[in-house]
CSV table of C-alpha atoms and ligand atoms in Angstrom, one decimal:
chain,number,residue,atom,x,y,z
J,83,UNK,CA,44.4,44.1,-85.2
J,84,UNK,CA,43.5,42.0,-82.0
J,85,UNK,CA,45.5,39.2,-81.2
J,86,UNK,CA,44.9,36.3,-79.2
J,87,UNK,CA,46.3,35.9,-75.8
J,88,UNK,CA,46.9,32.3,-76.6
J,89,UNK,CA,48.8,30.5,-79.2
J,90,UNK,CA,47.6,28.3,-82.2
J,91,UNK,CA,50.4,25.3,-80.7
J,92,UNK,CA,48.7,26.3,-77.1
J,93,UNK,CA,45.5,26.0,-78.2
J,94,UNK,CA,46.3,22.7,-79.7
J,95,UNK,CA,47.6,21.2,-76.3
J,96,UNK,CA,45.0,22.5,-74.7
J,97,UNK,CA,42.6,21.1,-77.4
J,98,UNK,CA,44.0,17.7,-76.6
J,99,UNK,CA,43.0,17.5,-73.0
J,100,UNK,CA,39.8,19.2,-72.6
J,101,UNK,CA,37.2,19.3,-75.7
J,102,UNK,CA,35.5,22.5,-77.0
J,103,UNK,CA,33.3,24.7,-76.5
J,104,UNK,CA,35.2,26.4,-73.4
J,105,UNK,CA,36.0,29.9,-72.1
J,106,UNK,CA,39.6,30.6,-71.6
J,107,UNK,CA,41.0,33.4,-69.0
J,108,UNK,CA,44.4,34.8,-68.9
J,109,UNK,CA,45.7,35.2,-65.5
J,110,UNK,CA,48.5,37.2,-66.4
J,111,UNK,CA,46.3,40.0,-68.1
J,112,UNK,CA,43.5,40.3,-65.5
J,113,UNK,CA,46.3,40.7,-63.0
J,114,UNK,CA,48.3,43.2,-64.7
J,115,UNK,CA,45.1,44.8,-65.6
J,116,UNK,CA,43.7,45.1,-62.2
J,117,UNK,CA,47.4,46.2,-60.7
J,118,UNK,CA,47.1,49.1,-63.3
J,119,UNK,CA,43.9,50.5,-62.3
J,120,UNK,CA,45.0,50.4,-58.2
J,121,UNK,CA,48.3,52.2,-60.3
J,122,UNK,CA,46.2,55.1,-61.6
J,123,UNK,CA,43.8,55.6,-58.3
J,124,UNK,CA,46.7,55.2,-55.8
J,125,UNK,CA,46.3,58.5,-55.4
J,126,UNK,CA,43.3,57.8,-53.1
J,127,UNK,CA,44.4,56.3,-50.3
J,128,UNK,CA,40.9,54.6,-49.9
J,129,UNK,CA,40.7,53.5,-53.1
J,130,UNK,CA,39.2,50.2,-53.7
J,131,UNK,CA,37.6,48.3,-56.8
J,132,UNK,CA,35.3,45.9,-56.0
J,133,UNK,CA,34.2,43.4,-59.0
J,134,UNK,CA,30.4,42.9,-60.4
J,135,UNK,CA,30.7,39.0,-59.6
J,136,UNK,CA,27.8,38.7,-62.3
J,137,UNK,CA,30.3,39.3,-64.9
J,138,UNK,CA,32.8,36.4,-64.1
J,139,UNK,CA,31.0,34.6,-61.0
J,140,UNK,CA,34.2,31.9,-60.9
J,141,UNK,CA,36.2,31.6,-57.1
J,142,UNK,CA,39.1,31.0,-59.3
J,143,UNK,CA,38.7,34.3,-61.0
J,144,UNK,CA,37.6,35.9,-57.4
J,145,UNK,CA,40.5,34.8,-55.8
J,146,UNK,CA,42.9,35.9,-58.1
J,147,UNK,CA,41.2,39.6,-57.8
J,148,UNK,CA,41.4,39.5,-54.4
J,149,UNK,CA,45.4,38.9,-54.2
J,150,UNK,CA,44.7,42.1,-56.2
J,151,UNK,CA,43.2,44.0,-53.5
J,152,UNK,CA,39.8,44.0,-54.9
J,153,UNK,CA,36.4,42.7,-53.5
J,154,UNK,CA,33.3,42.2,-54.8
J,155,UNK,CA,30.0,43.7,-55.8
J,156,UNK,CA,27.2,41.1,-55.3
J,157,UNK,CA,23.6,42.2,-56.3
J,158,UNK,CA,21.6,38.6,-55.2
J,159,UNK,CA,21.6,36.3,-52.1
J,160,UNK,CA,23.9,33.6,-53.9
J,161,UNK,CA,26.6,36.0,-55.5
J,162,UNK,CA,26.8,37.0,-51.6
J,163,UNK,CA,26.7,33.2,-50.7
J,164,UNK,CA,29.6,32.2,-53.5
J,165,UNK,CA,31.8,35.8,-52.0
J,166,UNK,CA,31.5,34.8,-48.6
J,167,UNK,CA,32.7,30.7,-49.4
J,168,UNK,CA,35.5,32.5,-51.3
J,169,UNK,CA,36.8,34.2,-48.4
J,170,UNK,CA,35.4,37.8,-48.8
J,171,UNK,CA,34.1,39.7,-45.8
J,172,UNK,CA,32.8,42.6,-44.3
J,173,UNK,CA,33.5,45.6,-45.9
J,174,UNK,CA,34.8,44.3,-48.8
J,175,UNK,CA,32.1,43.2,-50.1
J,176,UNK,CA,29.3,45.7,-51.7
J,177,UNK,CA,25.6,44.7,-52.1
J,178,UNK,CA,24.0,46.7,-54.6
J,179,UNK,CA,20.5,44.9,-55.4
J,180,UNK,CA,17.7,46.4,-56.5
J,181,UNK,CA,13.6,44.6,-56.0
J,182,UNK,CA,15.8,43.1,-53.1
J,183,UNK,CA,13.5,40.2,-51.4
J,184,UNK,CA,14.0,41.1,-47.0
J,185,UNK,CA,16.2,37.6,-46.9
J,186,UNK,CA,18.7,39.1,-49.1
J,187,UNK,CA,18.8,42.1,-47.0
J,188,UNK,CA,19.2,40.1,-44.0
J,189,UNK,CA,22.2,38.4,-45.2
J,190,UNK,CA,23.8,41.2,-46.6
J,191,UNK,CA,23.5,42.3,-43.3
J,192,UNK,CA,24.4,39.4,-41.2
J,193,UNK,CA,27.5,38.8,-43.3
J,194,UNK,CA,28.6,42.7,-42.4
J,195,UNK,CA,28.4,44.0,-46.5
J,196,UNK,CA,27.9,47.7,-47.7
J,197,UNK,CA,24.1,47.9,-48.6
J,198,UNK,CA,23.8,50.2,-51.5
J,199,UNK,CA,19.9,51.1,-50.9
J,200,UNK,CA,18.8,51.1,-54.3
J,201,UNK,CA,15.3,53.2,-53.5
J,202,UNK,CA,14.0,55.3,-50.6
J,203,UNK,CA,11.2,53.0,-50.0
J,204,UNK,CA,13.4,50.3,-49.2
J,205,UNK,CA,14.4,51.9,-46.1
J,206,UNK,CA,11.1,51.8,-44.6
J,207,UNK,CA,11.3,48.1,-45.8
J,208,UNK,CA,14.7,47.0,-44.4
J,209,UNK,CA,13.8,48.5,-41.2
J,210,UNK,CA,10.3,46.7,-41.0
J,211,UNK,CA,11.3,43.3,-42.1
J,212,UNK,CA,15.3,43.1,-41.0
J,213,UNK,CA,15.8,45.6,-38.3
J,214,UNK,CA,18.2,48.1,-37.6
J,215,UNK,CA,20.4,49.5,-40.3
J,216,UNK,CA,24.1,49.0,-40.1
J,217,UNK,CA,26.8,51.0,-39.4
J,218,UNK,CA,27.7,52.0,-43.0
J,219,UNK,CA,25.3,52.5,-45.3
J,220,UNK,CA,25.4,53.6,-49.6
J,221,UNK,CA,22.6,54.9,-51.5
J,222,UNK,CA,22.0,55.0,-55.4
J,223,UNK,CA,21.5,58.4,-57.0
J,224,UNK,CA,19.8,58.9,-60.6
J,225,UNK,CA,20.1,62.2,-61.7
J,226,UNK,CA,17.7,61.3,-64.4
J,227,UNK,CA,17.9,63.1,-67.8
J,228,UNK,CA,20.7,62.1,-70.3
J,229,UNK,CA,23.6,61.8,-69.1
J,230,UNK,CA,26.5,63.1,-71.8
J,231,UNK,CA,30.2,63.8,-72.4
J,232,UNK,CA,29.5,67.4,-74.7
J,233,UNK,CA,27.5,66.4,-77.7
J,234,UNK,CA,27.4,62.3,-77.1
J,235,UNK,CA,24.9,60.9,-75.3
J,236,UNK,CA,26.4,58.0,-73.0
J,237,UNK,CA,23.1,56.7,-71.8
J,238,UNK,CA,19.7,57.7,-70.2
J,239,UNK,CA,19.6,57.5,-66.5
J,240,UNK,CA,16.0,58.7,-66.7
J,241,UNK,CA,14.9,55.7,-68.0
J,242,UNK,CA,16.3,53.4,-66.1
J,243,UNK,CA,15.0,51.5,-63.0
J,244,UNK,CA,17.8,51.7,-60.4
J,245,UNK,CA,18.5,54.3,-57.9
J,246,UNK,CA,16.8,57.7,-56.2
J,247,UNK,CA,16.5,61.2,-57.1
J,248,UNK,CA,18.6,64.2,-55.4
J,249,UNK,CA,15.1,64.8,-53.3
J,250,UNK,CA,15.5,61.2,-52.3
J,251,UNK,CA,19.1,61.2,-51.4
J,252,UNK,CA,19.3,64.0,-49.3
J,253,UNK,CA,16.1,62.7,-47.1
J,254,UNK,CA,17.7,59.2,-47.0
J,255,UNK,CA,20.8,60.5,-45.4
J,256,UNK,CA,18.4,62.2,-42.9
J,257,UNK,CA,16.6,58.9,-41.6
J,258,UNK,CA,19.7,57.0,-42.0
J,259,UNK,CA,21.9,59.3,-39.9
J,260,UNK,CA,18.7,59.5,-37.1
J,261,UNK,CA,18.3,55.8,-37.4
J,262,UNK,CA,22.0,55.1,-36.3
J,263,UNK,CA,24.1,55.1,-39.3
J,264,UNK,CA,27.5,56.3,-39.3
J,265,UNK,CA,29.2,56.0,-42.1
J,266,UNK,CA,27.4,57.1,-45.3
J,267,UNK,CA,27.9,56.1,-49.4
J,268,UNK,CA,27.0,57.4,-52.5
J,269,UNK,CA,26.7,55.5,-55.9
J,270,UNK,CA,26.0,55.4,-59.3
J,271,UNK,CA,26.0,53.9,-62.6
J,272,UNK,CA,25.2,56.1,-65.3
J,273,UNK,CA,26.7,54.6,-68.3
J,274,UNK,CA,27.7,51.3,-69.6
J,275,UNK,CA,30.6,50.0,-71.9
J,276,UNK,CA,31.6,53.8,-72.0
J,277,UNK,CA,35.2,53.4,-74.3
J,278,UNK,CA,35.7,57.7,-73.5
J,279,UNK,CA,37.8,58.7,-71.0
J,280,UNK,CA,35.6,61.4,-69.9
J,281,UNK,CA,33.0,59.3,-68.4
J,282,UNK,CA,34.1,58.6,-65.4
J,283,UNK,CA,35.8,62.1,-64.6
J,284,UNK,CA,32.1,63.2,-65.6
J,285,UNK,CA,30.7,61.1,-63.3
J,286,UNK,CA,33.0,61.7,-60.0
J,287,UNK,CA,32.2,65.2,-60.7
J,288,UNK,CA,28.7,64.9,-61.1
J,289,UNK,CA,28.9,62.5,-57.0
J,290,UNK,CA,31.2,65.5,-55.7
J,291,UNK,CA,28.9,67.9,-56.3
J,292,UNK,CA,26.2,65.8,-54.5
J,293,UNK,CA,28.2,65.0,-51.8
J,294,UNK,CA,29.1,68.0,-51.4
J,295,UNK,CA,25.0,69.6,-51.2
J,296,UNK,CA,24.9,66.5,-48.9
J,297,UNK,CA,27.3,68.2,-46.3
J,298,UNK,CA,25.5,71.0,-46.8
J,299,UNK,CA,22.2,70.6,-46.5
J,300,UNK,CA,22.2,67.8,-43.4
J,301,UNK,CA,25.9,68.5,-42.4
J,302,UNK,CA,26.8,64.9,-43.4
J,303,UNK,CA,30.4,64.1,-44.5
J,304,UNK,CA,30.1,60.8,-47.0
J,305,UNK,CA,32.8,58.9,-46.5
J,306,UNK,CA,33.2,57.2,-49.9
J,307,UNK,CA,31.8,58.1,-53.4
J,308,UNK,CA,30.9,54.1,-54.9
J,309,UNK,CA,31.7,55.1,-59.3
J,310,UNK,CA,30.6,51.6,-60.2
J,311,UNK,CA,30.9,49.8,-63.7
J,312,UNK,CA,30.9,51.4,-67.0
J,313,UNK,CA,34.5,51.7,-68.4
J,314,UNK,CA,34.3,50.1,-71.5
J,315,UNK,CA,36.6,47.8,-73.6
J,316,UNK,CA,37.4,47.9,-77.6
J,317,UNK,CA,35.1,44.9,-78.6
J,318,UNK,CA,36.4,46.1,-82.4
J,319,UNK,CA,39.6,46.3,-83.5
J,320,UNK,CA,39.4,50.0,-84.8
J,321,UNK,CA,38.4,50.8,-81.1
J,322,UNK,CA,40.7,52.7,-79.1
J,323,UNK,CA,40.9,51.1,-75.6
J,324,UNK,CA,40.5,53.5,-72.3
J,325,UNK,CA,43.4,55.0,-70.6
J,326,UNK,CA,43.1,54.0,-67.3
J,327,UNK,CA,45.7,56.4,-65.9
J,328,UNK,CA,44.5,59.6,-68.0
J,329,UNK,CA,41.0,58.7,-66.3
J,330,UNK,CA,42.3,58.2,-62.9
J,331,UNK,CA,44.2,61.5,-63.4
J,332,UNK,CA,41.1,62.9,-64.4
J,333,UNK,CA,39.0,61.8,-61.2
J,334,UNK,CA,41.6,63.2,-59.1
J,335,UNK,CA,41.4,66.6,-60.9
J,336,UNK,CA,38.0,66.8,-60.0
J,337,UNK,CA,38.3,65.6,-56.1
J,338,UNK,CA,40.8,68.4,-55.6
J,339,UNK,CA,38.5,71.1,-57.8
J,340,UNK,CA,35.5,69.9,-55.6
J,341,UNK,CA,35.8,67.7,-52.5
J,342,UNK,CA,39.3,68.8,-51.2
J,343,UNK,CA,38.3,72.8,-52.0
J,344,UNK,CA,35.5,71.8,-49.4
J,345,UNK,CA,37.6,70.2,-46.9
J,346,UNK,CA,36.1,66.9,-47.6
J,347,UNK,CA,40.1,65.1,-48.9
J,348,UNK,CA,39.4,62.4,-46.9
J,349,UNK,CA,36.8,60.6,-48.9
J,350,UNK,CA,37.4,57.1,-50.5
J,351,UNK,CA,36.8,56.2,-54.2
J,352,UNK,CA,35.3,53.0,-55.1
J,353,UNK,CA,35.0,51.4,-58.2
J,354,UNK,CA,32.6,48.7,-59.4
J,355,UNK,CA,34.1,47.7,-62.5
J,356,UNK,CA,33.3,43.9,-64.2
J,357,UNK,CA,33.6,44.1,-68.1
J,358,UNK,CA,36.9,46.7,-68.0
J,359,UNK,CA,38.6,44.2,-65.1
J,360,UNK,CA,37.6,40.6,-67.3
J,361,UNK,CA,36.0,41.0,-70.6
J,362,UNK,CA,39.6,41.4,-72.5
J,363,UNK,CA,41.1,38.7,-70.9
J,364,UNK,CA,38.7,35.8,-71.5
J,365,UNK,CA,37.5,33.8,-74.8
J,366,UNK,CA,35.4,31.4,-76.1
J,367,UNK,CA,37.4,28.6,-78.1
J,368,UNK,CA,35.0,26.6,-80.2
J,369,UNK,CA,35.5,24.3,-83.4
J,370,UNK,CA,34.1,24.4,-86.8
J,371,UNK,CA,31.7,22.1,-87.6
J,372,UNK,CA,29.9,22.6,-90.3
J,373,UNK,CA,29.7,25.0,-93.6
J,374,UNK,CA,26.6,25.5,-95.4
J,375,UNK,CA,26.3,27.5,-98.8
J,376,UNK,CA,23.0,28.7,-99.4
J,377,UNK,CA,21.4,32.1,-99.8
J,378,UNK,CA,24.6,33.0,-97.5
J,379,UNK,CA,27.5,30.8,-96.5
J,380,UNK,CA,27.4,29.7,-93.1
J,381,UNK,CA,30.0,28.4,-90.6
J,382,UNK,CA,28.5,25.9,-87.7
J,383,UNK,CA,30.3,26.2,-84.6
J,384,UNK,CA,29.9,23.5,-81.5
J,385,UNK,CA,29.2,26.4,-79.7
J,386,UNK,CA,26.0,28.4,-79.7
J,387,UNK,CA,24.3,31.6,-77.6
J,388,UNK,CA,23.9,29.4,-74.8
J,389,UNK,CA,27.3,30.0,-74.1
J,390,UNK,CA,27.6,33.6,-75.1
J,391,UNK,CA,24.6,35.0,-75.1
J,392,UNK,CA,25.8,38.4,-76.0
J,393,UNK,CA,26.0,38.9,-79.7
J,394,UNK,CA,21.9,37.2,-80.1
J,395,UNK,CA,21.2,39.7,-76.8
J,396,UNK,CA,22.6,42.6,-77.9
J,397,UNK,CA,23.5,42.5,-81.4
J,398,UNK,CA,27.0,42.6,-80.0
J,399,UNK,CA,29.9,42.3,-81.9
J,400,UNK,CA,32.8,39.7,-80.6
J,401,UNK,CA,36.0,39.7,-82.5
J,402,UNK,CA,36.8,36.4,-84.2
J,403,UNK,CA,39.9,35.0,-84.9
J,404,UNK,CA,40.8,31.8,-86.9
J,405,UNK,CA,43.5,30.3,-84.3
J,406,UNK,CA,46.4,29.5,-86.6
J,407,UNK,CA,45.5,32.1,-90.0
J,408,UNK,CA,46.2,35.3,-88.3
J,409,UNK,CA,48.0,36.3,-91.0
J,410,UNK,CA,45.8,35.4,-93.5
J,411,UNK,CA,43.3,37.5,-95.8
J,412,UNK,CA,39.7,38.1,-94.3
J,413,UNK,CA,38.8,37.4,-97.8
J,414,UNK,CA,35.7,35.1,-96.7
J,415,UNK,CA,32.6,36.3,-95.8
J,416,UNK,CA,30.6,34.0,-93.2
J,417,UNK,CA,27.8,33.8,-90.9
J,418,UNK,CA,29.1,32.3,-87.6
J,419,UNK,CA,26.4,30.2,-86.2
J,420,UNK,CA,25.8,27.9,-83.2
J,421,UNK,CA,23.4,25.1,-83.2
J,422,UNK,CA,20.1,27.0,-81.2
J,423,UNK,CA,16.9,26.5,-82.9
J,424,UNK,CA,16.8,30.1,-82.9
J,425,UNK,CA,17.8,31.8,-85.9
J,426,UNK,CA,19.5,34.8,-83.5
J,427,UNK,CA,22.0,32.6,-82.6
J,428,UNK,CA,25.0,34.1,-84.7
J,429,UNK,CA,28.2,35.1,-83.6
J,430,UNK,CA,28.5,37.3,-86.4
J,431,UNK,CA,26.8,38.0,-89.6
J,432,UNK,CA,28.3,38.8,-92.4
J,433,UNK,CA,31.9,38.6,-90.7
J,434,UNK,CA,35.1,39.0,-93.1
J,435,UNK,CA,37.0,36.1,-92.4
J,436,UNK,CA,40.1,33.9,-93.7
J,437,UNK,CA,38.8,30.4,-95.2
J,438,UNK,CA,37.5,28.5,-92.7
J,439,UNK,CA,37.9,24.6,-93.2
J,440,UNK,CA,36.1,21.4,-91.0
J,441,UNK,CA,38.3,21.3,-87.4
J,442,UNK,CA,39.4,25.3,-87.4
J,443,UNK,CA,39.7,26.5,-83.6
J,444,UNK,CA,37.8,29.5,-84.0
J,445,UNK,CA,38.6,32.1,-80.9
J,446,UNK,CA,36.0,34.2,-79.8
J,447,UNK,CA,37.4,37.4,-78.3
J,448,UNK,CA,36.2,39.2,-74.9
J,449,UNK,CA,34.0,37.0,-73.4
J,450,UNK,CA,36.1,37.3,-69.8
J,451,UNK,CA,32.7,39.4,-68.6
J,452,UNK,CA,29.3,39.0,-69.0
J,453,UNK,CA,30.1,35.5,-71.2
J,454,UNK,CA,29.5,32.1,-69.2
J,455,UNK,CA,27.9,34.0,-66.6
J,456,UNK,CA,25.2,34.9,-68.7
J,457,UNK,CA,24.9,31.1,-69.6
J,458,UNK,CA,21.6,29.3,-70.4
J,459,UNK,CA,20.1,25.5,-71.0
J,460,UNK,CA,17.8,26.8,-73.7
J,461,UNK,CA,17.5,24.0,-76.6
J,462,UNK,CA,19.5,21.2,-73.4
J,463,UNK,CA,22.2,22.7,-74.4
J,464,UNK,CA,24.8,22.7,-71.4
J,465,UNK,CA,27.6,25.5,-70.6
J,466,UNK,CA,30.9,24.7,-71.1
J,467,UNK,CA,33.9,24.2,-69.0
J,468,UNK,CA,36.2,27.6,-67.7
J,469,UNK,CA,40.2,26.9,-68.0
J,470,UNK,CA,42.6,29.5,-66.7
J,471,UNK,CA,45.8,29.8,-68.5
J,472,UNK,CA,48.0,30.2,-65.3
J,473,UNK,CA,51.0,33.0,-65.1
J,474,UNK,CA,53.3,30.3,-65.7
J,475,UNK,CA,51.7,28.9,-69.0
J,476,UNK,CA,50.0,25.4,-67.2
J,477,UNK,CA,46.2,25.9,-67.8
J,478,UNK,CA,43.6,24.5,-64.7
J,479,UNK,CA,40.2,23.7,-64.9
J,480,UNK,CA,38.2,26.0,-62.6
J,481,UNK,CA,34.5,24.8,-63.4
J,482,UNK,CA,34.0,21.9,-65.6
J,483,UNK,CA,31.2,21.6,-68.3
J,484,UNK,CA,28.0,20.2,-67.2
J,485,UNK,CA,26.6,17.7,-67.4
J,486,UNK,CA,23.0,15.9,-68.9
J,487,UNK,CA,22.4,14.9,-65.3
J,488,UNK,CA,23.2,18.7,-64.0
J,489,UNK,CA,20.2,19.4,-66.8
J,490,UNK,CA,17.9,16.4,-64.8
J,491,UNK,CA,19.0,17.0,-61.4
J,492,UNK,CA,16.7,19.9,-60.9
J,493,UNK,CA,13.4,17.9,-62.0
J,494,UNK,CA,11.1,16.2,-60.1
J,495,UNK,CA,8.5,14.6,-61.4
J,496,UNK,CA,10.1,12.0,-63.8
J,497,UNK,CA,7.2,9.5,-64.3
I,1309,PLP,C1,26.7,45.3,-63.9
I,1309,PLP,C2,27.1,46.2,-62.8
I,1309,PLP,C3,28.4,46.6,-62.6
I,1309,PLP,C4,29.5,46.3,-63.6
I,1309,PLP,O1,29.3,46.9,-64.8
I,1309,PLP,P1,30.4,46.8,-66.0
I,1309,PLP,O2,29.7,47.5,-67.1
I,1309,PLP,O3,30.6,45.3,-66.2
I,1309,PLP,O4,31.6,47.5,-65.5
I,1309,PLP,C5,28.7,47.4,-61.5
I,1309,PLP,N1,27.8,47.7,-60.6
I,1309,PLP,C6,26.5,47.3,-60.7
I,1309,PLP,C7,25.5,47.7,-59.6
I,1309,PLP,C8,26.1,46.5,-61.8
I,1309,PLP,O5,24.8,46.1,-61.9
């Protein structure tokens, strides 16, 4: 069963100050969260996670990760623009872009980032349009192929756009190190919303290794291995959620089997992580509006995919909970609906669900990551406010809804 991180008499008072639709964060799990995954890679000294800002792109959220140690992983000239006014600098903040326009490059640069060089080309590019490299300098490696944990298939790097081959790699490192580079990076991101605790173990093993023929075949010592995103989270309740510590454990097994057998112990681990650090510890808190009984029975919500566009994306499934009937029987069978003209826009089909009646707060689970950041104004619909429910149980408003004249604001030629 999944429960809630907030309360039915919570959710009431909350309610009664700001209006639904609106996603809701939990600062005391995304902080616990974040101190156990620095628990289980304390190991490496070097360690560091920095956050996909895509998933969550809120300072509030930002700055709470950054008391946490972390910094962030921009991939677009205004992620890096919204890092740098939240206090993030240099080295802590990653910029892994790919069909990266020079002026992005430039400020990437300028602000002191890690450029993860998403292709070879690009480094004829960056040095033709922004100038010298910098200092430290990461490139993306796709090993192509599938990329699997025995007989499951994770993903398939070989069909997908980002990063170089081993070729690649291994003659990027040469121009980078001739054109002045000194410290070097390797990265990649393999496999999303992985829930085994394999994957990343599998991974790390697979970046030793290349860092390792790296060393060997242009005597180049990397000086951190970038593991990125890709630990899932148990969208469903029968899911079992990752381990973080068995799959830190499991990392480390392989750095001593392969980088510290090569005298390479000094290398950092990086993580890139935005669904496993947020998606748990966010929801979308809407109200029933309507119930229609045709061919199906429907349930109306004053939310729709505009503010989570997952589920209409994806086909994703969001837990639901009925804030107040967690005890009750799922003994109702509903399609959960928003107001698009777009006959995707369903929370969930077919959803087993205690009765639902006019005025229910209906709790959307796991939409920390990858929820209002993926926000749209398809149909003028507008997104919603973001509250934080604070460690000490006050809630704040840390972006407020917009509003008809955000929508206008950006058109100009009103007659
Ligand atoms: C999206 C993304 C991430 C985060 O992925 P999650 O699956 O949310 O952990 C990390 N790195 C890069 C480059 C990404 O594009």
């Amino acid at each position: 069963m999944k429960v809630p991180f907030v309360t039915k008499s919570q959710l009431d008072q909350i309610t009664a100050q700001y209006p639904t639709p609106f996603h809701l964060y939990d600062e005391k799990g995304i902080r616990e969260n974040a101190r156990r995954l620095n628990a289980a890679f304390a190991w490496n000294p070097g360690f560091r996670e920095y956050f996909a800002v895509k998933a969550t792109p809120t300072p509030a959220i930002l700055k709470i990760l950054a008391e946490e140690g972390c910094g962030v992983d921009c991939s677009s000239l205004v992620e890096l623009e919204l890092s740098e006014k939240c206090g993030f600098t240099g080295k802590n903040i990653m910029f892994s872009s790919n069909a990266t326009p020079a002026e992005e490059y430039r400020y990437a640069k300028q602000l002191g980032a890690i450029i993860n060089f998403d292709d070879f080309t690009h480094l004829a590019y960056f040095r033709e349009n922004v100038g010298d490299f910098p200092e430290t300098v990461c490139c993306r490696f796709n090993p192509g192929g599938s990329f699997q944990v025995t007989n499951d298939i994770m993903d398939t790097p070989g069909d997908a756009k980002y990063g170089m081959t081993r070729d690649q790699m291994i003659e990027a490192f040469r121009i980078l190190r001739d054109g002045g580079v000194k410290h070097f990076g390797i990265h990649a991101f393999l496999a999303s919303n992985v829930l085994s605790n394999e994957y990343y173990p599998l991974l790390a093993r697979v970046m030793f290794q290349l860092a390792v023929d790296i060393k060997r075949e242009t005597g180049i010592a990397v000086s951190f291995v970038n593991l990125s995103g890709g630990i899932g989270i148990p969208y469903r309740p029968d899911e079992t959620p990752c381990d973080i510590m068995v799959i830190g454990e499991g990392v480390r097994r392989a750095y001593e089997e392969i980088l510290a057998a090569e005298g390479m112990g000094d290398v950092s681990i990086y993580t890139e992580l935005g669904r496993f650090m947020l998606a748990p510890y966010g929801c979308l808190v809407a109200r029933a509006l309507h119930f229609k009984h045709i061919y199906k029975e429907y349930v109306g919500l004053d939310a729709c995919a505009a503010n989570l566009m997952r589920p209409a994306m994806y086909g994703a499934y969001h837990h639901i909970t009925v804030s107040g009937k967690e005890d009750k029987p799922c003994d109702h069978i509903y399609d959960v609906t928003g107001s698009l003209c777009e006959n995707n826009d369903k929370f969930a089909i077919d959803r087993p669900l205690p009765e639902i009646e006019y005025g229910d707060l209906i709790i959307i689970h796991d939409t920390g990551a990858h929820g209002h950041s993926m926000g749209y104004n398809y149909n003028g619909k507008l997104r919603s406010a973001e509250l934080l429910l604070c460690c000490d149980g006050s809630v704040r408003m840390i972006r407020r809804a917009e509003t008809a004249d955000d929508y206008f604001a950006t058109i100009r030629d009103f007659i």
